[in-house]
PDB file of C-alpha atoms in Angstrom:
ATOM      1  CA  MET A 210       1.304 -15.928   3.086  1.00 77.00           C
ATOM      2  CA  ALA A 211      -0.293 -14.096   0.174  1.00 87.00           C
ATOM      3  CA  LYS A 212      -0.820 -15.789  -3.186  1.00 91.00           C
ATOM      4  CA  LEU A 213      -2.249 -15.307  -6.671  1.00 93.00           C
ATOM      5  CA  ILE A 214      -5.006 -17.613  -7.978  1.00 91.00           C
ATOM      6  CA  PHE A 215      -4.653 -17.906 -11.761  1.00 93.00           C
ATOM      7  CA  SER A 216      -7.793 -18.517 -13.842  1.00 93.00           C
ATOM      8  CA  LEU A 217      -9.418 -18.072 -17.252  1.00 90.00           C
ATOM      9  CA  ASP A 218     -13.182 -17.547 -17.487  1.00 85.00           C
ATOM     10  CA  GLY A 219     -13.580 -19.040 -14.032  1.00 84.00           C
ATOM     11  CA  ALA A 220     -11.486 -22.154 -14.768  1.00 89.00           C
ATOM     12  CA  PHE A 221      -8.634 -22.667 -12.283  1.00 91.00           C
ATOM     13  CA  LEU A 222      -5.200 -22.680 -13.950  1.00 90.00           C
ATOM     14  CA  GLY A 223      -2.796 -22.526 -11.014  1.00 90.00           C
ATOM     15  CA  GLU A 224      -1.761 -21.008  -7.713  1.00 90.00           C
ATOM     16  CA  TYR A 225       1.355 -18.900  -7.129  1.00 93.00           C
ATOM     17  CA  PRO A 226       2.562 -18.033  -3.603  1.00 91.00           C
ATOM     18  CA  LEU A 227       4.186 -14.610  -3.200  1.00 91.00           C
ATOM     19  CA  ASP A 228       7.185 -16.087  -1.406  1.00 88.00           C
ATOM     20  CA  LYS A 229       9.911 -13.973  -3.009  1.00 87.00           C
ATOM     21  CA  ASP A 230      10.654 -10.285  -3.448  1.00 85.00           C
ATOM     22  CA  ARG A 231       9.729 -10.074  -7.142  1.00 89.00           C
ATOM     23  CA  LEU A 232       7.368 -12.161  -9.276  1.00 94.00           C
ATOM     24  CA  THR A 233       7.071 -11.463 -13.019  1.00 95.00           C
ATOM     25  CA  ILE A 234       4.108 -12.058 -15.317  1.00 96.00           C
ATOM     26  CA  GLY A 235       4.279 -12.192 -19.113  1.00 95.00           C
ATOM     27  CA  ARG A 236       4.335 -14.162 -22.356  1.00 94.00           C
ATOM     28  CA  ARG A 237       7.994 -15.195 -22.147  1.00 94.00           C
ATOM     29  CA  PRO A 238       8.501 -18.656 -20.628  1.00 93.00           C
ATOM     30  CA  THR A 239      11.144 -17.217 -18.284  1.00 94.00           C
ATOM     31  CA  ASN A 240       8.462 -15.343 -16.303  1.00 94.00           C
ATOM     32  CA  ASP A 241       7.340 -16.672 -12.934  1.00 94.00           C
ATOM     33  CA  ILE A 242       3.802 -16.725 -14.301  1.00 95.00           C
ATOM     34  CA  PRO A 243       4.050 -17.366 -18.060  1.00 94.00           C
ATOM     35  CA  ILE A 244       0.913 -16.618 -20.094  1.00 95.00           C
ATOM     36  CA  ASP A 245       1.162 -17.884 -23.685  1.00 92.00           C
ATOM     37  CA  ASN A 246      -1.177 -15.421 -25.357  1.00 93.00           C
ATOM     38  CA  LEU A 247      -0.518 -12.729 -27.970  1.00 93.00           C
ATOM     39  CA  ALA A 248      -2.472 -10.160 -25.961  1.00 93.00           C
ATOM     40  CA  VAL A 249       0.137 -10.473 -23.205  1.00 95.00           C
ATOM     41  CA  SER A 250       3.487  -8.652 -23.500  1.00 95.00           C
ATOM     42  CA  GLY A 251       6.782 -10.521 -23.136  1.00 95.00           C
ATOM     43  CA  GLN A 252       7.314  -9.030 -19.687  1.00 94.00           C
ATOM     44  CA  HIS A 253       3.896  -7.634 -18.856  1.00 96.00           C
ATOM     45  CA  ALA A 254       3.776  -6.900 -15.119  1.00 94.00           C
ATOM     46  CA  GLU A 255       5.431  -7.684 -11.809  1.00 94.00           C
ATOM     47  CA  VAL A 256       4.469  -8.062  -8.163  1.00 92.00           C
ATOM     48  CA  VAL A 257       6.975  -6.767  -5.599  1.00 88.00           C
ATOM     49  CA  THR A 258       6.507  -8.051  -2.047  1.00 85.00           C
ATOM     50  CA  ILE A 259       7.919  -6.251   1.005  1.00 78.00           C
ATOM     51  CA  GLY A 260       7.067  -8.027   4.238  1.00 72.00           C
ATOM     52  CA  ASN A 261       3.306  -8.657   4.185  1.00 76.00           C
ATOM     53  CA  ASP A 262       2.659  -5.993   1.540  1.00 81.00           C
ATOM     54  CA  SER A 263       2.582  -6.544  -2.231  1.00 87.00           C
ATOM     55  CA  PHE A 264       2.706  -3.950  -5.024  1.00 89.00           C
ATOM     56  CA  LEU A 265       1.618  -4.594  -8.620  1.00 91.00           C
ATOM     57  CA  GLU A 266       3.287  -2.645 -11.449  1.00 91.00           C
ATOM     58  CA  ASP A 267       2.573  -2.700 -15.170  1.00 93.00           C
ATOM     59  CA  LEU A 268       5.899  -2.894 -17.057  1.00 92.00           C
ATOM     60  CA  GLY A 269       4.867  -0.768 -20.021  1.00 92.00           C
ATOM     61  CA  SER A 270       2.773  -3.537 -21.579  1.00 94.00           C
ATOM     62  CA  THR A 271       1.032  -3.037 -24.913  1.00 94.00           C
ATOM     63  CA  ASN A 272      -2.490  -3.819 -23.725  1.00 94.00           C
ATOM     64  CA  GLY A 273      -2.232  -2.700 -20.108  1.00 94.00           C
ATOM     65  CA  THR A 274      -2.977  -4.241 -16.734  1.00 95.00           C
ATOM     66  CA  MET A 275      -6.279  -3.903 -14.901  1.00 94.00           C
ATOM     67  CA  VAL A 276      -7.281  -4.344 -11.264  1.00 92.00           C
ATOM     68  CA  ASN A 277     -10.970  -4.695 -10.449  1.00 92.00           C
ATOM     69  CA  GLY A 278     -11.865  -3.364 -13.887  1.00 92.00           C
ATOM     70  CA  LYS A 279      -9.602  -0.279 -13.791  1.00 92.00           C
ATOM     71  CA  THR A 280      -6.354   0.225 -15.702  1.00 92.00           C
ATOM     72  CA  ILE A 281      -3.369   0.743 -13.384  1.00 91.00           C
ATOM     73  CA  LYS A 282       0.315   1.587 -13.592  1.00 89.00           C
ATOM     74  CA  LYS A 283       1.125   0.859  -9.947  1.00 87.00           C
ATOM     75  CA  HIS A 284      -1.213  -0.545  -7.335  1.00 88.00           C
ATOM     76  CA  ILE A 285      -0.957  -1.656  -3.715  1.00 86.00           C
ATOM     77  CA  LEU A 286      -2.720  -5.020  -3.674  1.00 89.00           C
ATOM     78  CA  GLN A 287      -5.557  -5.610  -1.250  1.00 86.00           C
ATOM     79  CA  HIS A 288      -7.151  -8.914  -0.287  1.00 87.00           C
ATOM     80  CA  GLY A 289      -9.673  -9.923  -2.952  1.00 88.00           C
ATOM     81  CA  ASP A 290      -8.266  -7.756  -5.771  1.00 91.00           C
ATOM     82  CA  VAL A 291      -8.644  -9.288  -9.235  1.00 94.00           C
ATOM     83  CA  ILE A 292      -5.809  -8.573 -11.685  1.00 96.00           C
ATOM     84  CA  GLU A 293      -6.777  -8.805 -15.367  1.00 95.00           C
ATOM     85  CA  ILE A 294      -4.127  -9.417 -18.028  1.00 95.00           C
ATOM     86  CA  GLY A 295      -5.671 -10.032 -21.406  1.00 92.00           C
ATOM     87  CA  LYS A 296      -8.490 -12.527 -20.813  1.00 93.00           C
ATOM     88  CA  TYR A 297      -6.766 -14.016 -17.780  1.00 95.00           C
ATOM     89  CA  GLN A 298      -7.411 -13.277 -14.123  1.00 94.00           C
ATOM     90  CA  LEU A 299      -5.139 -13.390 -11.072  1.00 95.00           C
ATOM     91  CA  LYS A 300      -6.936 -13.059  -7.747  1.00 93.00           C
ATOM     92  CA  TYR A 301      -4.868 -11.729  -4.851  1.00 92.00           C
ATOM     93  CA  VAL A 302      -5.513 -13.680  -1.654  1.00 89.00           C
ATOM     94  CA  ASN A 303      -3.914 -12.446   1.564  1.00 83.00           C
ATOM     95  CA  GLU A 304      -4.176 -15.118   4.251  1.00 69.00           C
ATOM     96  CA  ALA A 305      -3.213 -12.593   6.948  1.00 66.00           C
ATOM     97  CA  ALA A 306      -6.322 -10.594   6.024  1.00 55.00           C
ATOM     98  CA  ILE A 307      -8.467 -13.720   6.139  1.00 54.00           C
ATOM     99  CA  ASN A 308      -7.108 -14.690   9.564  1.00 53.00           C
ATOM    100  CA  ALA A 309      -7.690 -11.195  10.936  1.00 50.00           C
ATOM    101  CA  ALA A 310     -11.252 -11.166   9.641  1.00 47.00           C
ATOM    102  CA  THR A 311     -12.081 -14.552  11.150  1.00 45.00           C
ATOM    103  CA  SER A 312     -10.477 -13.619  14.491  1.00 48.00           C
ATOM    104  CA  GLY A 313     -12.849 -10.703  15.024  1.00 48.00           C
ATOM    105  CA  SER A 314     -11.468  -7.785  13.002  1.00 43.00           C
ATOM    106  CA  SER A 315     -13.977  -6.133  10.739  1.00 41.00           C
ATOM    107  CA  PRO A 316     -13.656  -7.033   7.038  1.00 37.00           C
ATOM    108  CA  ASP A 317     -14.295  -3.339   6.341  1.00 38.00           C
ATOM    109  CA  ASP A 318     -10.772  -2.669   7.647  1.00 37.00           C
ATOM    110  CA  PHE A 319      -9.433  -4.158   4.417  1.00 31.00           C
ATOM    111  CA  GLU A 320     -11.777  -2.273   2.103  1.00 31.00           C
ATOM    112  CA  LYS A 321     -11.971   1.322   3.349  1.00 32.00           C
ATOM    113  CA  THR A 322      -9.756   4.161   2.147  1.00 31.00           C
ATOM    114  CA  MET A 323      -9.619   7.706   3.435  1.00 31.00           C
ATOM    115  CA  VAL A 324      -8.728  10.736   1.355  1.00 32.00           C
ATOM    116  CA  PHE A 325      -8.089  13.930   3.317  1.00 33.00           C
ATOM    117  CA  ARG A 326      -9.240  17.334   2.015  1.00 33.00           C
ATOM    118  CA  PRO A 327      -8.197  20.687   3.534  1.00 34.00           C
ATOM    119  CA  SER A 328     -11.765  21.907   4.065  1.00 34.00           C
ATOM    120  CA  ALA A 329     -12.525  18.988   6.338  1.00 33.00           C
ATOM    121  CA  MET A 330      -9.211  19.217   8.204  1.00 34.00           C
ATOM    122  CA  LYS A 331      -9.007  22.949   9.048  1.00 36.00           C
ATOM    123  CA  SER A 332     -10.568  22.611  12.474  1.00 36.00           C
ATOM    124  CA  ALA A 333     -10.350  18.868  12.987  1.00 37.00           C
ATOM    125  CA  SER A 334      -9.106  17.706  16.367  1.00 40.00           C
ATOM    126  CA  ALA A 335      -7.641  14.251  16.895  1.00 42.00           C
ATOM    127  CA  ASP A 336     -11.045  13.000  18.089  1.00 41.00           C
ATOM    128  CA  GLU A 337     -12.763  14.512  15.054  1.00 39.00           C
ATOM    129  CA  GLN A 338     -10.224  12.908  12.735  1.00 40.00           C
ATOM    130  CA  ALA A 339     -10.986   9.564  14.341  1.00 40.00           C
ATOM    131  CA  ARG A 340     -14.697  10.078  13.700  1.00 38.00           C
ATOM    132  CA  MET A 341     -13.952  10.914  10.044  1.00 34.00           C
ATOM    133  CA  GLN A 342     -12.225   7.597   9.335  1.00 37.00           C
ATOM    134  CA  ASN A 343     -14.927   6.489   6.911  1.00 35.00           C
ATOM    135  CA  THR A 344     -15.432   9.842   5.169  1.00 31.00           C
ATOM    136  CA  SER A 345     -13.775  11.505   2.226  1.00 31.00           C
ATOM    137  CA  VAL A 346     -11.444  14.303   3.423  1.00 32.00           C
ATOM    138  CA  GLN A 347      -7.424  15.291   1.501  1.00 37.00           C
ATOM    139  CA  VAL A 348      -4.415  17.158   2.880  1.00 40.00           C
ATOM    140  CA  PRO A 349      -2.285  17.386  -0.231  1.00 43.00           C
ATOM    141  CA  PRO A 350       0.296  16.179  -0.654  1.00 46.00           C
ATOM    142  CA  VAL A 351      -0.131  14.059   2.457  1.00 46.00           C
ATOM    143  CA  ALA A 352      -2.738  11.661   1.197  1.00 47.00           C
ATOM    144  CA  ALA A 353      -4.478   8.503   1.951  1.00 45.00           C
ATOM    145  CA  PRO A 354      -4.369   5.554   4.259  1.00 45.00           C
ATOM    146  CA  VAL A 355      -4.386   2.378   2.193  1.00 45.00           C
ATOM    147  CA  PRO A 356      -6.640  -0.472   3.323  1.00 45.00           C
ATOM    148  CA  GLY A 357      -4.705  -3.171   5.134  1.00 45.00           C
ATOM    149  CA  PRO A 358      -4.844  -5.554   8.077  1.00 44.00           C
ATOM    150  CA  ALA A 359      -6.058  -3.688  11.153  1.00 43.00           C
ATOM    151  CA  PRO A 360      -3.901  -3.428  14.264  1.00 42.00           C
ATOM    152  CA  SER A 361      -4.635  -5.785  17.133  1.00 43.00           C
ATOM    153  CA  ARG A 362      -7.613  -4.642  19.202  1.00 41.00           C
ATOM    154  CA  GLY A 363      -6.762  -6.189  22.497  1.00 42.00           C
ATOM    155  CA  ASP A 364      -6.928  -9.801  21.365  1.00 43.00           C
ATOM    156  CA  ALA A 365      -4.560 -11.633  23.683  1.00 40.00           C
ATOM    157  CA  THR A 366      -3.628 -14.022  20.933  1.00 42.00           C
ATOM    158  CA  GLY A 367      -2.996 -11.282  18.343  1.00 43.00           C
ATOM    159  CA  PRO A 368       0.425  -9.828  17.535  1.00 47.00           C
ATOM    160  CA  GLU A 369       1.677  -6.719  19.279  1.00 52.00           C
ATOM    161  CA  VAL A 370       1.760  -3.538  17.206  1.00 57.00           C
ATOM    162  CA  ALA A 371       4.013  -0.501  17.247  1.00 65.00           C
ATOM    163  CA  PRO A 372       3.003   2.504  19.398  1.00 78.00           C
ATOM    164  CA  LEU A 373       0.655   4.892  17.615  1.00 88.00           C
ATOM    165  CA  ALA A 374       2.443   7.540  15.549  1.00 90.00           C
ATOM    166  CA  ARG A 375       1.521  10.759  13.748  1.00 90.00           C
ATOM    167  CA  ILE A 376       2.892  12.879  10.933  1.00 91.00           C
ATOM    168  CA  GLN A 377       2.876  16.680  11.129  1.00 89.00           C
ATOM    169  CA  VAL A 378       3.333  18.759   7.966  1.00 89.00           C
ATOM    170  CA  LEU A 379       6.230  21.218   8.331  1.00 90.00           C
ATOM    171  CA  SER A 380       6.102  23.052   4.993  1.00 86.00           C
ATOM    172  CA  GLY A 381       3.711  24.018   2.233  1.00 80.00           C
ATOM    173  CA  PRO A 382       0.063  25.155   2.373  1.00 82.00           C
ATOM    174  CA  SER A 383      -0.870  22.413   4.835  1.00 82.00           C
ATOM    175  CA  THR A 384       1.776  23.364   7.440  1.00 85.00           C
ATOM    176  CA  GLY A 385       0.690  22.303  10.912  1.00 86.00           C
ATOM    177  CA  LYS A 386      -1.779  19.652   9.783  1.00 88.00           C
ATOM    178  CA  GLU A 387      -1.466  16.216  11.348  1.00 87.00           C
ATOM    179  CA  LEU A 388      -2.250  12.709  10.161  1.00 88.00           C
ATOM    180  CA  VAL A 389      -2.697   9.862  12.641  1.00 88.00           C
ATOM    181  CA  LEU A 390      -0.990   6.685  11.396  1.00 86.00           C
ATOM    182  CA  ASN A 391      -3.630   4.334  12.793  1.00 82.00           C
ATOM    183  CA  LYS A 392      -3.851   2.067   9.739  1.00 79.00           C
ATOM    184  CA  ALA A 393      -1.559  -0.776   8.742  1.00 76.00           C
ATOM    185  CA  LEU A 394      -0.660   1.056   5.513  1.00 77.00           C
ATOM    186  CA  VAL A 395      -0.678   4.790   4.753  1.00 81.00           C
ATOM    187  CA  THR A 396       0.311   6.358   1.434  1.00 80.00           C
ATOM    188  CA  LEU A 397       1.959   9.774   1.213  1.00 83.00           C
ATOM    189  CA  GLY A 398       2.785  12.009  -1.727  1.00 80.00           C
ATOM    190  CA  LYS A 399       1.438  13.081  -5.098  1.00 79.00           C
ATOM    191  CA  PRO A 400       0.415  10.355  -7.598  1.00 72.00           C
ATOM    192  CA  GLY A 401       2.440  10.632 -10.780  1.00 70.00           C
ATOM    193  CA  ILE A 402       5.185  12.623  -9.031  1.00 79.00           C
ATOM    194  CA  GLN A 403       6.357  10.847  -5.896  1.00 81.00           C
ATOM    195  CA  VAL A 404       4.540   8.351  -3.683  1.00 81.00           C
ATOM    196  CA  ALA A 405       5.675   6.361  -0.652  1.00 84.00           C
ATOM    197  CA  VAL A 406       3.948   4.059   1.806  1.00 84.00           C
ATOM    198  CA  ILE A 407       4.372   3.933   5.587  1.00 87.00           C
ATOM    199  CA  THR A 408       3.777   0.485   7.047  1.00 83.00           C
ATOM    200  CA  ARG A 409       2.935  -0.136  10.685  1.00 82.00           C
ATOM    201  CA  ARG A 410       4.558  -3.401  11.792  1.00 80.00           C
ATOM    202  CA  PRO A 411       4.922  -5.089  15.200  1.00 79.00           C
ATOM    203  CA  HIS A 412       8.490  -3.784  15.569  1.00 82.00           C
ATOM    204  CA  GLY A 413       7.933  -0.261  14.292  1.00 87.00           C
ATOM    205  CA  TYR A 414       7.060   1.945  11.319  1.00 90.00           C
ATOM    206  CA  PHE A 415       8.771   1.707   7.918  1.00 89.00           C
ATOM    207  CA  ILE A 416       8.675   3.964   4.847  1.00 90.00           C
ATOM    208  CA  THR A 417       9.004   2.437   1.364  1.00 85.00           C
ATOM    209  CA  HIS A 418       9.309   4.119  -2.037  1.00 84.00           C
ATOM    210  CA  VAL A 419       6.426   3.264  -4.399  1.00 79.00           C
ATOM    211  CA  GLU A 420       6.393   5.752  -7.285  1.00 78.00           C
ATOM    212  CA  GLY A 421       8.555   8.505  -8.768  1.00 79.00           C
ATOM    213  CA  GLN A 422      12.131   8.907  -9.976  1.00 82.00           C
ATOM    214  CA  ASN A 423      13.404  10.162  -6.620  1.00 86.00           C
ATOM    215  CA  HIS A 424      13.263   8.215  -3.384  1.00 88.00           C
ATOM    216  CA  PRO A 425      11.911   9.777  -0.183  1.00 90.00           C
ATOM    217  CA  VAL A 426      14.458  11.525   2.049  1.00 92.00           C
ATOM    218  CA  VAL A 427      14.642  10.991   5.828  1.00 93.00           C
ATOM    219  CA  ASN A 428      16.812  13.388   7.848  1.00 93.00           C
ATOM    220  CA  GLY A 429      18.511  14.529   4.654  1.00 92.00           C
ATOM    221  CA  VAL A 430      19.386  11.023   3.407  1.00 92.00           C
ATOM    222  CA  SER A 431      17.633   9.097   0.616  1.00 92.00           C
ATOM    223  CA  VAL A 432      15.945   5.942   1.902  1.00 88.00           C
ATOM    224  CA  GLY A 433      16.713   3.974  -1.270  1.00 85.00           C
ATOM    225  CA  ALA A 434      14.518   1.241  -2.717  1.00 80.00           C
ATOM    226  CA  GLN A 435      14.141  -0.878   0.420  1.00 81.00           C
ATOM    227  CA  ALA A 436      11.879  -0.397   3.444  1.00 83.00           C
ATOM    228  CA  HIS A 437      13.476   2.134   5.811  1.00 89.00           C
ATOM    229  CA  PRO A 438      12.701   2.169   9.570  1.00 91.00           C
ATOM    230  CA  LEU A 439      11.372   5.407  11.057  1.00 93.00           C
ATOM    231  CA  SER A 440      12.376   6.800  14.444  1.00 92.00           C
ATOM    232  CA  ASP A 441      10.724   9.366  16.700  1.00 91.00           C
ATOM    233  CA  HIS A 442      11.064  12.931  15.282  1.00 92.00           C
ATOM    234  CA  ASP A 443      12.468  11.833  11.904  1.00 93.00           C
ATOM    235  CA  VAL A 444      11.935  14.482   9.203  1.00 93.00           C
ATOM    236  CA  ILE A 445      10.585  13.085   5.927  1.00 93.00           C
ATOM    237  CA  GLU A 446      10.876  14.973   2.628  1.00 91.00           C
ATOM    238  CA  LEU A 447       8.451  13.784  -0.042  1.00 88.00           C
ATOM    239  CA  ALA A 448       7.004  15.459  -3.148  1.00 85.00           C
ATOM    240  CA  GLY A 449       8.477  18.814  -2.081  1.00 86.00           C
ATOM    241  CA  VAL A 450       6.975  18.741   1.409  1.00 89.00           C
ATOM    242  CA  LYS A 451       8.659  18.215   4.778  1.00 90.00           C
ATOM    243  CA  MET A 452       6.876  16.203   7.463  1.00 92.00           C
ATOM    244  CA  GLU A 453       7.861  15.184  10.983  1.00 92.00           C
ATOM    245  CA  PHE A 454       7.202  11.612  12.140  1.00 93.00           C
ATOM    246  CA  TYR A 455       6.688  11.220  15.862  1.00 91.00           C
ATOM    247  CA  LEU A 456       5.400   8.621  18.297  1.00 89.00           C
ATOM    248  CA  THR A 457       2.589   9.415  20.692  1.00 81.00           C
ATOM    249  CA  THR A 458       1.038   7.818  23.731  1.00 67.00           C
ATOM    250  CA  THR A 459      -2.403   9.319  23.057  1.00 55.00           C
TER     251      THR A 459
END
C-alpha cells in the first residue's frame, strides 16, 4: 500500500496510508491531513487513488503545490516524490515499487519517462521503438509513458500481467503511428486540454480520465470519471484524435 510521510525540516510529523479513494490536504481541521499554517489554503490539495495509482491535484491554492521542486496542477505520483506545501513535505512511498525493486526489477523502471517525437518515429519499427525506450522521442497528441512498476519479467513468484497491447493512431497528422503499451502506466493526450492514463493491470488494461473538462470516449461513449476497462479493437477518442487499442501476441 502507498503512503505519505509527513515532515517539517526533516522532523517526522506523521504517516498517512492512501487507503481510500480521496485524501484531502489543507488548513481546515476537516481535511485528512490538516496543516495549521497560514501559508496553506483551507482545502489546498488532494490525492486521488485508483487501484495502485495515485494522482495529486492542487485545488486552486493561494501559494501552490510543488513536487520535487516544481509547481504542479496535476501530477501522477511516483515512488520517492516529495510534495511541498508551504514549508511542509509529504513524501510518497509506494511499497509495490519497493517490493518490485528488491525482487529484481530495475529501480530505473520507476524513474524513466519517454516522450515521443514525430522525427524519431517516422521510420521506427517495433524493435526500434523498443531500443528507444530510454530516449526522448513525441507523437502528439499521443504522449508519454509514465514511470510505474514494471511488468513481471518471468519471476515465478510475481503477478501475471495482461497480454501486451498497442495503440494505433487513426486520425490527425500522426495517422498510422503506433505506441506499444509496455509500461505499467502510459499517458495520452495534450496537457492543459485533455489527458488520460492507460494502466496495465493483471486482469487487463484500463483508461482513466486525468485532466480536461471532457472525459475520454471509447466506442462513442464517455468513460466517465472512473477507470474504464479496454477491450481488443476499442476506438478511443481523446484530445480530438481517434486511436485504436488492440492486443498483440508479439
